[in-house]
Amino acid sequence: QYDLLTRLLTMNSFQKNKTFATLLAFLVGAIGAHRFYLYGRKDLGAWLHLASLPVCGAIMTLWPNLPFFFAIMPLTLSALIALIEGLVLGLTPDEQWDALHNPDTSRPSHSSWLLAILLVLIVGAGATGLIAVIARSFDLLFTGGAYG
């Protein structure tokens, strides 16, 4: 009983799942949820993702006549960066994943078909988002928003 209690108290990390981290990057990566999951509250990158929300709010408050597309640009960029991070997380080999994120656990990670589907969705969402940002930027900058 004492050994079990000692092991629980000295255990500083839990088994981090690569598929779950990739899912977090895909769904709520714009606010840094995947980075908080992997690195904790001390991660600067997670706080930079999360800071995009108040920056968008400040932009909307300071410049109320600015087109909505430009006002949410920090959050949009954060989301696109999170999709790239999710792709990198998902494509990390299991052995390297365990060495980076699960060094104290004895159970090895095993990726499944769900991760492959998630990576395809991330590539599709990232490509669609990037093309949409470029198209809308050109529309607003060169025509003043005449096409939408």
PDB file of N, CA and C in Angstrom, residues 8-99:
ATOM      1  N   LEU A   8       2.057   6.924  -6.839  1.00  0.00           N
ATOM      2  CA  LEU A   8       1.042   7.891  -7.267  1.00  0.00           C
ATOM      3  C   LEU A   8       1.471   9.322  -6.974  1.00  0.00           C
ATOM      4  N   LEU A   9       2.109   9.530  -5.851  1.00  0.00           N
ATOM      5  CA  LEU A   9       2.525  10.878  -5.480  1.00  0.00           C
ATOM      6  C   LEU A   9       3.720  11.359  -6.285  1.00  0.00           C
ATOM      7  N   THR A  10       4.590  10.452  -6.685  1.00  0.00           N
ATOM      8  CA  THR A  10       5.777  10.857  -7.431  1.00  0.00           C
ATOM      9  C   THR A  10       5.547  10.847  -8.933  1.00  0.00           C
ATOM     10  N   MET A  11       4.417  10.352  -9.382  1.00  0.00           N
ATOM     11  CA  MET A  11       4.115  10.344 -10.800  1.00  0.00           C
ATOM     12  C   MET A  11       3.768  11.762 -11.233  1.00  0.00           C
ATOM     13  N   ASN A  12       4.571  12.322 -12.135  1.00  0.00           N
ATOM     14  CA  ASN A  12       4.348  13.712 -12.516  1.00  0.00           C
ATOM     15  C   ASN A  12       3.609  13.864 -13.844  1.00  0.00           C
ATOM     16  N   SER A  13       3.329  12.776 -14.516  1.00  0.00           N
ATOM     17  CA  SER A  13       2.600  12.900 -15.772  1.00  0.00           C
ATOM     18  C   SER A  13       1.699  11.696 -15.981  1.00  0.00           C
ATOM     19  N   PHE A  14       0.778  11.840 -16.892  1.00  0.00           N
ATOM     20  CA  PHE A  14      -0.119  10.757 -17.250  1.00  0.00           C
ATOM     21  C   PHE A  14       0.111  10.426 -18.720  1.00  0.00           C
ATOM     22  N   GLN A  15      -0.419   9.324 -19.165  1.00  0.00           N
ATOM     23  CA  GLN A  15      -0.264   8.888 -20.551  1.00  0.00           C
ATOM     24  C   GLN A  15      -0.979   9.878 -21.460  1.00  0.00           C
ATOM     25  N   LYS A  16      -0.232  10.556 -22.309  1.00  0.00           N
ATOM     26  CA  LYS A  16      -0.812  11.538 -23.228  1.00  0.00           C
ATOM     27  C   LYS A  16      -1.078  10.852 -24.563  1.00  0.00           C
ATOM     28  N   ASN A  17      -2.305  10.986 -25.024  1.00  0.00           N
ATOM     29  CA  ASN A  17      -2.764  10.299 -26.216  1.00  0.00           C
ATOM     30  C   ASN A  17      -2.562  11.183 -27.442  1.00  0.00           C
ATOM     31  N   LYS A  18      -1.888  10.651 -28.443  1.00  0.00           N
ATOM     32  CA  LYS A  18      -1.596  11.403 -29.660  1.00  0.00           C
ATOM     33  C   LYS A  18      -2.871  11.726 -30.448  1.00  0.00           C
ATOM     34  N   THR A  19      -3.786  10.786 -30.523  1.00  0.00           N
ATOM     35  CA  THR A  19      -5.035  11.021 -31.254  1.00  0.00           C
ATOM     36  C   THR A  19      -5.859  12.112 -30.574  1.00  0.00           C
ATOM     37  N   PHE A  20      -5.919  12.081 -29.248  1.00  0.00           N
ATOM     38  CA  PHE A  20      -6.678  13.110 -28.525  1.00  0.00           C
ATOM     39  C   PHE A  20      -6.028  14.485 -28.683  1.00  0.00           C
ATOM     40  N   ALA A  21      -4.704  14.551 -28.634  1.00  0.00           N
ATOM     41  CA  ALA A  21      -4.012  15.827 -28.818  1.00  0.00           C
ATOM     42  C   ALA A  21      -4.265  16.381 -30.216  1.00  0.00           C
ATOM     43  N   THR A  22      -4.266  15.509 -31.211  1.00  0.00           N
ATOM     44  CA  THR A  22      -4.542  15.927 -32.593  1.00  0.00           C
ATOM     45  C   THR A  22      -5.992  16.388 -32.734  1.00  0.00           C
ATOM     46  N   LEU A  23      -6.913  15.690 -32.081  1.00  0.00           N
ATOM     47  CA  LEU A  23      -8.315  16.095 -32.100  1.00  0.00           C
ATOM     48  C   LEU A  23      -8.498  17.470 -31.451  1.00  0.00           C
ATOM     49  N   LEU A  24      -7.821  17.700 -30.340  1.00  0.00           N
ATOM     50  CA  LEU A  24      -7.895  19.013 -29.694  1.00  0.00           C
ATOM     51  C   LEU A  24      -7.355  20.110 -30.607  1.00  0.00           C
ATOM     52  N   ALA A  25      -6.252  19.827 -31.300  1.00  0.00           N
ATOM     53  CA  ALA A  25      -5.690  20.809 -32.224  1.00  0.00           C
ATOM     54  C   ALA A  25      -6.666  21.115 -33.359  1.00  0.00           C
ATOM     55  N   PHE A  26      -7.393  20.101 -33.800  1.00  0.00           N
ATOM     56  CA  PHE A  26      -8.351  20.274 -34.891  1.00  0.00           C
ATOM     57  C   PHE A  26      -9.581  21.058 -34.440  1.00  0.00           C
ATOM     58  N   LEU A  27     -10.134  20.712 -33.289  1.00  0.00           N
ATOM     59  CA  LEU A  27     -11.404  21.307 -32.861  1.00  0.00           C
ATOM     60  C   LEU A  27     -11.237  22.644 -32.132  1.00  0.00           C
ATOM     61  N   VAL A  28     -10.338  22.698 -31.169  1.00  0.00           N
ATOM     62  CA  VAL A  28     -10.195  23.926 -30.358  1.00  0.00           C
ATOM     63  C   VAL A  28      -8.732  24.370 -30.272  1.00  0.00           C
ATOM     64  N   GLY A  29      -7.996  24.096 -31.327  1.00  0.00           N
ATOM     65  CA  GLY A  29      -6.595  24.496 -31.354  1.00  0.00           C
ATOM     66  C   GLY A  29      -6.396  25.992 -31.428  1.00  0.00           C
ATOM     67  N   ALA A  30      -7.379  26.719 -31.943  1.00  0.00           N
ATOM     68  CA  ALA A  30      -7.250  28.168 -32.056  1.00  0.00           C
ATOM     69  C   ALA A  30      -7.076  28.833 -30.701  1.00  0.00           C
ATOM     70  N   ILE A  31      -7.564  28.195 -29.647  1.00  0.00           N
ATOM     71  CA  ILE A  31      -7.377  28.753 -28.306  1.00  0.00           C
ATOM     72  C   ILE A  31      -6.318  27.988 -27.514  1.00  0.00           C
ATOM     73  N   GLY A  32      -5.583  27.108 -28.180  1.00  0.00           N
ATOM     74  CA  GLY A  32      -4.444  26.451 -27.568  1.00  0.00           C
ATOM     75  C   GLY A  32      -4.733  25.257 -26.694  1.00  0.00           C
ATOM     76  N   ALA A  33      -5.886  24.641 -26.821  1.00  0.00           N
ATOM     77  CA  ALA A  33      -6.246  23.518 -25.948  1.00  0.00           C
ATOM     78  C   ALA A  33      -5.277  22.354 -26.076  1.00  0.00           C
ATOM     79  N   HIS A  34      -4.798  22.083 -27.280  1.00  0.00           N
ATOM     80  CA  HIS A  34      -3.869  20.971 -27.485  1.00  0.00           C
ATOM     81  C   HIS A  34      -2.540  21.224 -26.775  1.00  0.00           C
ATOM     82  N   ARG A  35      -2.104  22.468 -26.752  1.00  0.00           N
ATOM     83  CA  ARG A  35      -0.838  22.792 -26.095  1.00  0.00           C
ATOM     84  C   ARG A  35      -0.988  22.757 -24.573  1.00  0.00           C
ATOM     85  N   PHE A  36      -2.134  23.205 -24.072  1.00  0.00           N
ATOM     86  CA  PHE A  36      -2.371  23.086 -22.631  1.00  0.00           C
ATOM     87  C   PHE A  36      -2.408  21.622 -22.217  1.00  0.00           C
ATOM     88  N   TYR A  37      -3.000  20.764 -23.055  1.00  0.00           N
ATOM     89  CA  TYR A  37      -3.059  19.332 -22.769  1.00  0.00           C
ATOM     90  C   TYR A  37      -1.661  18.723 -22.732  1.00  0.00           C
ATOM     91  N   LEU A  38      -0.818  19.103 -23.675  1.00  0.00           N
ATOM     92  CA  LEU A  38       0.503  18.488 -23.775  1.00  0.00           C
ATOM     93  C   LEU A  38       1.536  19.077 -22.818  1.00  0.00           C
ATOM     94  N   TYR A  39       1.534  20.396 -22.671  1.00  0.00           N
ATOM     95  CA  TYR A  39       2.627  21.051 -21.950  1.00  0.00           C
ATOM     96  C   TYR A  39       2.210  21.734 -20.658  1.00  0.00           C
ATOM     97  N   GLY A  40       0.928  21.858 -20.415  1.00  0.00           N
ATOM     98  CA  GLY A  40       0.470  22.465 -19.172  1.00  0.00           C
ATOM     99  C   GLY A  40       0.331  23.976 -19.258  1.00  0.00           C
ATOM    100  N   ARG A  41       0.109  24.570 -18.110  1.00  0.00           N
ATOM    101  CA  ARG A  41      -0.166  26.009 -18.040  1.00  0.00           C
ATOM    102  C   ARG A  41       1.067  26.879 -18.243  1.00  0.00           C
ATOM    103  N   LYS A  42       2.244  26.311 -18.233  1.00  0.00           N
ATOM    104  CA  LYS A  42       3.463  27.102 -18.371  1.00  0.00           C
ATOM    105  C   LYS A  42       3.903  27.289 -19.822  1.00  0.00           C
ATOM    106  N   ASP A  43       3.149  26.774 -20.766  1.00  0.00           N
ATOM    107  CA  ASP A  43       3.532  26.838 -22.169  1.00  0.00           C
ATOM    108  C   ASP A  43       3.178  28.193 -22.772  1.00  0.00           C
ATOM    109  N   LEU A  44       4.181  28.892 -23.276  1.00  0.00           N
ATOM    110  CA  LEU A  44       3.969  30.209 -23.871  1.00  0.00           C
ATOM    111  C   LEU A  44       3.132  30.124 -25.147  1.00  0.00           C
ATOM    112  N   GLY A  45       3.353  29.070 -25.942  1.00  0.00           N
ATOM    113  CA  GLY A  45       2.580  28.910 -27.175  1.00  0.00           C
ATOM    114  C   GLY A  45       1.091  28.766 -26.926  1.00  0.00           C
ATOM    115  N   ALA A  46       0.741  28.063 -25.866  1.00  0.00           N
ATOM    116  CA  ALA A  46      -0.678  27.920 -25.525  1.00  0.00           C
ATOM    117  C   ALA A  46      -1.279  29.267 -25.159  1.00  0.00           C
ATOM    118  N   TRP A  47      -0.538  30.058 -24.406  1.00  0.00           N
ATOM    119  CA  TRP A  47      -1.045  31.375 -24.008  1.00  0.00           C
ATOM    120  C   TRP A  47      -1.126  32.324 -25.196  1.00  0.00           C
ATOM    121  N   LEU A  48      -0.219  32.182 -26.166  1.00  0.00           N
ATOM    122  CA  LEU A  48      -0.310  33.011 -27.367  1.00  0.00           C
ATOM    123  C   LEU A  48      -1.558  32.669 -28.180  1.00  0.00           C
ATOM    124  N   HIS A  49      -1.867  31.373 -28.289  1.00  0.00           N
ATOM    125  CA  HIS A  49      -3.111  30.977 -28.960  1.00  0.00           C
ATOM    126  C   HIS A  49      -4.312  31.581 -28.228  1.00  0.00           C
ATOM    127  N   LEU A  50      -4.326  31.448 -26.911  1.00  0.00           N
ATOM    128  CA  LEU A  50      -5.456  31.941 -26.127  1.00  0.00           C
ATOM    129  C   LEU A  50      -5.552  33.469 -26.189  1.00  0.00           C
ATOM    130  N   ALA A  51      -4.422  34.142 -26.322  1.00  0.00           N
ATOM    131  CA  ALA A  51      -4.414  35.608 -26.376  1.00  0.00           C
ATOM    132  C   ALA A  51      -5.072  36.149 -27.638  1.00  0.00           C
ATOM    133  N   SER A  52      -5.264  35.301 -28.639  1.00  0.00           N
ATOM    134  CA  SER A  52      -5.902  35.783 -29.867  1.00  0.00           C
ATOM    135  C   SER A  52      -7.356  36.201 -29.623  1.00  0.00           C
ATOM    136  N   LEU A  53      -8.010  35.602 -28.635  1.00  0.00           N
ATOM    137  CA  LEU A  53      -9.402  35.992 -28.332  1.00  0.00           C
ATOM    138  C   LEU A  53      -9.511  37.424 -27.817  1.00  0.00           C
ATOM    139  N   PRO A  54      -8.773  37.817 -26.753  1.00  0.00           N
ATOM    140  CA  PRO A  54      -8.891  39.203 -26.309  1.00  0.00           C
ATOM    141  C   PRO A  54      -8.336  40.205 -27.319  1.00  0.00           C
ATOM    142  N   VAL A  55      -7.367  39.790 -28.129  1.00  0.00           N
ATOM    143  CA  VAL A  55      -6.860  40.693 -29.167  1.00  0.00           C
ATOM    144  C   VAL A  55      -7.969  40.973 -30.180  1.00  0.00           C
ATOM    145  N   CYS A  56      -8.710  39.948 -30.562  1.00  0.00           N
ATOM    146  CA  CYS A  56      -9.845  40.152 -31.480  1.00  0.00           C
ATOM    147  C   CYS A  56     -10.891  41.065 -30.852  1.00  0.00           C
ATOM    148  N   GLY A  57     -11.170  40.856 -29.570  1.00  0.00           N
ATOM    149  CA  GLY A  57     -12.119  41.723 -28.879  1.00  0.00           C
ATOM    150  C   GLY A  57     -11.648  43.159 -28.832  1.00  0.00           C
ATOM    151  N   ALA A  58     -10.364  43.370 -28.598  1.00  0.00           N
ATOM    152  CA  ALA A  58      -9.817  44.728 -28.565  1.00  0.00           C
ATOM    153  C   ALA A  58      -9.892  45.388 -29.934  1.00  0.00           C
ATOM    154  N   ILE A  59      -9.598  44.623 -30.978  1.00  0.00           N
ATOM    155  CA  ILE A  59      -9.681  45.172 -32.334  1.00  0.00           C
ATOM    156  C   ILE A  59     -11.111  45.576 -32.656  1.00  0.00           C
ATOM    157  N   MET A  60     -12.073  44.732 -32.299  1.00  0.00           N
ATOM    158  CA  MET A  60     -13.484  45.055 -32.570  1.00  0.00           C
ATOM    159  C   MET A  60     -13.941  46.275 -31.783  1.00  0.00           C
ATOM    160  N   THR A  61     -13.402  46.440 -30.578  1.00  0.00           N
ATOM    161  CA  THR A  61     -13.781  47.586 -29.751  1.00  0.00           C
ATOM    162  C   THR A  61     -13.140  48.872 -30.255  1.00  0.00           C
ATOM    163  N   LEU A  62     -11.873  48.818 -30.598  1.00  0.00           N
ATOM    164  CA  LEU A  62     -11.154  50.017 -31.024  1.00  0.00           C
ATOM    165  C   LEU A  62     -11.542  50.467 -32.424  1.00  0.00           C
ATOM    166  N   TRP A  63     -11.814  49.533 -33.314  1.00  0.00           N
ATOM    167  CA  TRP A  63     -12.185  49.853 -34.687  1.00  0.00           C
ATOM    168  C   TRP A  63     -13.496  49.165 -35.045  1.00  0.00           C
ATOM    169  N   PRO A  64     -14.631  49.718 -34.605  1.00  0.00           N
ATOM    170  CA  PRO A  64     -15.922  49.045 -34.826  1.00  0.00           C
ATOM    171  C   PRO A  64     -16.331  48.975 -36.301  1.00  0.00           C
ATOM    172  N   ASN A  65     -15.799  49.834 -37.153  1.00  0.00           N
ATOM    173  CA  ASN A  65     -16.179  49.824 -38.568  1.00  0.00           C
ATOM    174  C   ASN A  65     -15.282  48.933 -39.418  1.00  0.00           C
ATOM    175  N   LEU A  66     -14.286  48.329 -38.808  1.00  0.00           N
ATOM    176  CA  LEU A  66     -13.397  47.428 -39.524  1.00  0.00           C
ATOM    177  C   LEU A  66     -14.172  46.176 -39.943  1.00  0.00           C
ATOM    178  N   PRO A  67     -13.969  45.701 -41.165  1.00  0.00           N
ATOM    179  CA  PRO A  67     -14.675  44.475 -41.573  1.00  0.00           C
ATOM    180  C   PRO A  67     -14.387  43.328 -40.606  1.00  0.00           C
ATOM    181  N   PHE A  68     -15.409  42.513 -40.365  1.00  0.00           N
ATOM    182  CA  PHE A  68     -15.308  41.420 -39.407  1.00  0.00           C
ATOM    183  C   PHE A  68     -14.158  40.482 -39.748  1.00  0.00           C
ATOM    184  N   PHE A  69     -13.922  40.279 -41.028  1.00  0.00           N
ATOM    185  CA  PHE A  69     -12.845  39.398 -41.469  1.00  0.00           C
ATOM    186  C   PHE A  69     -11.495  39.846 -40.917  1.00  0.00           C
ATOM    187  N   PHE A  70     -11.237  41.157 -40.963  1.00  0.00           N
ATOM    188  CA  PHE A  70      -9.969  41.673 -40.460  1.00  0.00           C
ATOM    189  C   PHE A  70      -9.943  41.696 -38.939  1.00  0.00           C
ATOM    190  N   ALA A  71     -11.083  41.882 -38.316  1.00  0.00           N
ATOM    191  CA  ALA A  71     -11.138  41.922 -36.849  1.00  0.00           C
ATOM    192  C   ALA A  71     -10.819  40.563 -36.230  1.00  0.00           C
ATOM    193  N   ILE A  72     -11.203  39.492 -36.901  1.00  0.00           N
ATOM    194  CA  ILE A  72     -10.929  38.159 -36.340  1.00  0.00           C
ATOM    195  C   ILE A  72      -9.671  37.525 -36.932  1.00  0.00           C
ATOM    196  N   MET A  73      -8.864  38.303 -37.613  1.00  0.00           N
ATOM    197  CA  MET A  73      -7.649  37.764 -38.234  1.00  0.00           C
ATOM    198  C   MET A  73      -6.704  37.100 -37.225  1.00  0.00           C
ATOM    199  N   PRO A  74      -6.490  37.653 -36.014  1.00  0.00           N
ATOM    200  CA  PRO A  74      -5.617  36.940 -35.067  1.00  0.00           C
ATOM    201  C   PRO A  74      -6.134  35.542 -34.726  1.00  0.00           C
ATOM    202  N   LEU A  75      -7.436  35.393 -34.540  1.00  0.00           N
ATOM    203  CA  LEU A  75      -8.010  34.084 -34.238  1.00  0.00           C
ATOM    204  C   LEU A  75      -7.922  33.149 -35.445  1.00  0.00           C
ATOM    205  N   THR A  76      -8.113  33.692 -36.639  1.00  0.00           N
ATOM    206  CA  THR A  76      -8.000  32.899 -37.861  1.00  0.00           C
ATOM    207  C   THR A  76      -6.576  32.376 -38.036  1.00  0.00           C
ATOM    208  N   LEU A  77      -5.596  33.249 -37.829  1.00  0.00           N
ATOM    209  CA  LEU A  77      -4.203  32.820 -37.935  1.00  0.00           C
ATOM    210  C   LEU A  77      -3.865  31.788 -36.872  1.00  0.00           C
ATOM    211  N   SER A  78      -4.384  31.976 -35.673  1.00  0.00           N
ATOM    212  CA  SER A  78      -4.166  31.010 -34.604  1.00  0.00           C
ATOM    213  C   SER A  78      -4.762  29.652 -34.976  1.00  0.00           C
ATOM    214  N   ALA A  79      -5.926  29.654 -35.596  1.00  0.00           N
ATOM    215  CA  ALA A  79      -6.568  28.400 -36.014  1.00  0.00           C
ATOM    216  C   ALA A  79      -5.762  27.700 -37.107  1.00  0.00           C
ATOM    217  N   LEU A  80      -5.250  28.463 -38.077  1.00  0.00           N
ATOM    218  CA  LEU A  80      -4.449  27.858 -39.140  1.00  0.00           C
ATOM    219  C   LEU A  80      -3.139  27.292 -38.587  1.00  0.00           C
ATOM    220  N   ILE A  81      -2.525  27.993 -37.651  1.00  0.00           N
ATOM    221  CA  ILE A  81      -1.300  27.495 -37.015  1.00  0.00           C
ATOM    222  C   ILE A  81      -1.603  26.226 -36.219  1.00  0.00           C
ATOM    223  N   ALA A  82      -2.743  26.206 -35.546  1.00  0.00           N
ATOM    224  CA  ALA A  82      -3.127  25.016 -34.773  1.00  0.00           C
ATOM    225  C   ALA A  82      -3.347  23.817 -35.686  1.00  0.00           C
ATOM    226  N   LEU A  83      -3.872  24.036 -36.880  1.00  0.00           N
ATOM    227  CA  LEU A  83      -4.053  22.931 -37.821  1.00  0.00           C
ATOM    228  C   LEU A  83      -2.702  22.369 -38.257  1.00  0.00           C
ATOM    229  N   ILE A  84      -1.730  23.244 -38.474  1.00  0.00           N
ATOM    230  CA  ILE A  84      -0.385  22.775 -38.818  1.00  0.00           C
ATOM    231  C   ILE A  84       0.212  22.009 -37.643  1.00  0.00           C
ATOM    232  N   GLU A  85       0.036  22.537 -36.428  1.00  0.00           N
ATOM    233  CA  GLU A  85       0.528  21.843 -35.243  1.00  0.00           C
ATOM    234  C   GLU A  85      -0.149  20.482 -35.079  1.00  0.00           C
ATOM    235  N   GLY A  86      -1.438  20.414 -35.365  1.00  0.00           N
ATOM    236  CA  GLY A  86      -2.155  19.141 -35.284  1.00  0.00           C
ATOM    237  C   GLY A  86      -1.628  18.135 -36.294  1.00  0.00           C
ATOM    238  N   LEU A  87      -1.278  18.615 -37.477  1.00  0.00           N
ATOM    239  CA  LEU A  87      -0.703  17.745 -38.486  1.00  0.00           C
ATOM    240  C   LEU A  87       0.653  17.209 -38.030  1.00  0.00           C
ATOM    241  N   VAL A  88       1.464  18.075 -37.450  1.00  0.00           N
ATOM    242  CA  VAL A  88       2.775  17.643 -36.944  1.00  0.00           C
ATOM    243  C   VAL A  88       2.606  16.641 -35.801  1.00  0.00           C
ATOM    244  N   LEU A  89       1.678  16.923 -34.899  1.00  0.00           N
ATOM    245  CA  LEU A  89       1.437  15.999 -33.781  1.00  0.00           C
ATOM    246  C   LEU A  89       0.996  14.629 -34.292  1.00  0.00           C
ATOM    247  N   GLY A  90       0.061  14.628 -35.214  1.00  0.00           N
ATOM    248  CA  GLY A  90      -0.473  13.368 -35.711  1.00  0.00           C
ATOM    249  C   GLY A  90       0.524  12.565 -36.524  1.00  0.00           C
ATOM    250  N   LEU A  91       1.451  13.229 -37.182  1.00  0.00           N
ATOM    251  CA  LEU A  91       2.429  12.528 -38.012  1.00  0.00           C
ATOM    252  C   LEU A  91       3.689  12.122 -37.252  1.00  0.00           C
ATOM    253  N   THR A  92       3.771  12.479 -35.982  1.00  0.00           N
ATOM    254  CA  THR A  92       4.909  12.063 -35.164  1.00  0.00           C
ATOM    255  C   THR A  92       4.852  10.552 -34.946  1.00  0.00           C
ATOM    256  N   PRO A  93       5.952   9.841 -35.218  1.00  0.00           N
ATOM    257  CA  PRO A  93       5.952   8.386 -34.981  1.00  0.00           C
ATOM    258  C   PRO A  93       5.683   8.062 -33.507  1.00  0.00           C
ATOM    259  N   ASP A  94       5.055   6.929 -33.260  1.00  0.00           N
ATOM    260  CA  ASP A  94       4.665   6.549 -31.899  1.00  0.00           C
ATOM    261  C   ASP A  94       5.855   6.480 -30.943  1.00  0.00           C
ATOM    262  N   GLU A  95       6.988   5.955 -31.415  1.00  0.00           N
ATOM    263  CA  GLU A  95       8.157   5.850 -30.545  1.00  0.00           C
ATOM    264  C   GLU A  95       8.660   7.235 -30.136  1.00  0.00           C
ATOM    265  N   GLN A  96       8.702   8.146 -31.107  1.00  0.00           N
ATOM    266  CA  GLN A  96       9.140   9.512 -30.813  1.00  0.00           C
ATOM    267  C   GLN A  96       8.122  10.226 -29.924  1.00  0.00           C
ATOM    268  N   TRP A  97       6.836   9.966 -30.133  1.00  0.00           N
ATOM    269  CA  TRP A  97       5.784  10.542 -29.302  1.00  0.00           C
ATOM    270  C   TRP A  97       5.972  10.132 -27.844  1.00  0.00           C
ATOM    271  N   ASP A  98       6.206   8.845 -27.631  1.00  0.00           N
ATOM    272  CA  ASP A  98       6.396   8.355 -26.268  1.00  0.00           C
ATOM    273  C   ASP A  98       7.653   8.937 -25.630  1.00  0.00           C
ATOM    274  N   ALA A  99       8.710   9.086 -26.424  1.00  0.00           N
ATOM    275  CA  ALA A  99       9.940   9.661 -25.878  1.00  0.00           C
ATOM    276  C   ALA A  99       9.741  11.131 -25.493  1.00  0.00           C
TER     277      ALA A  99
END
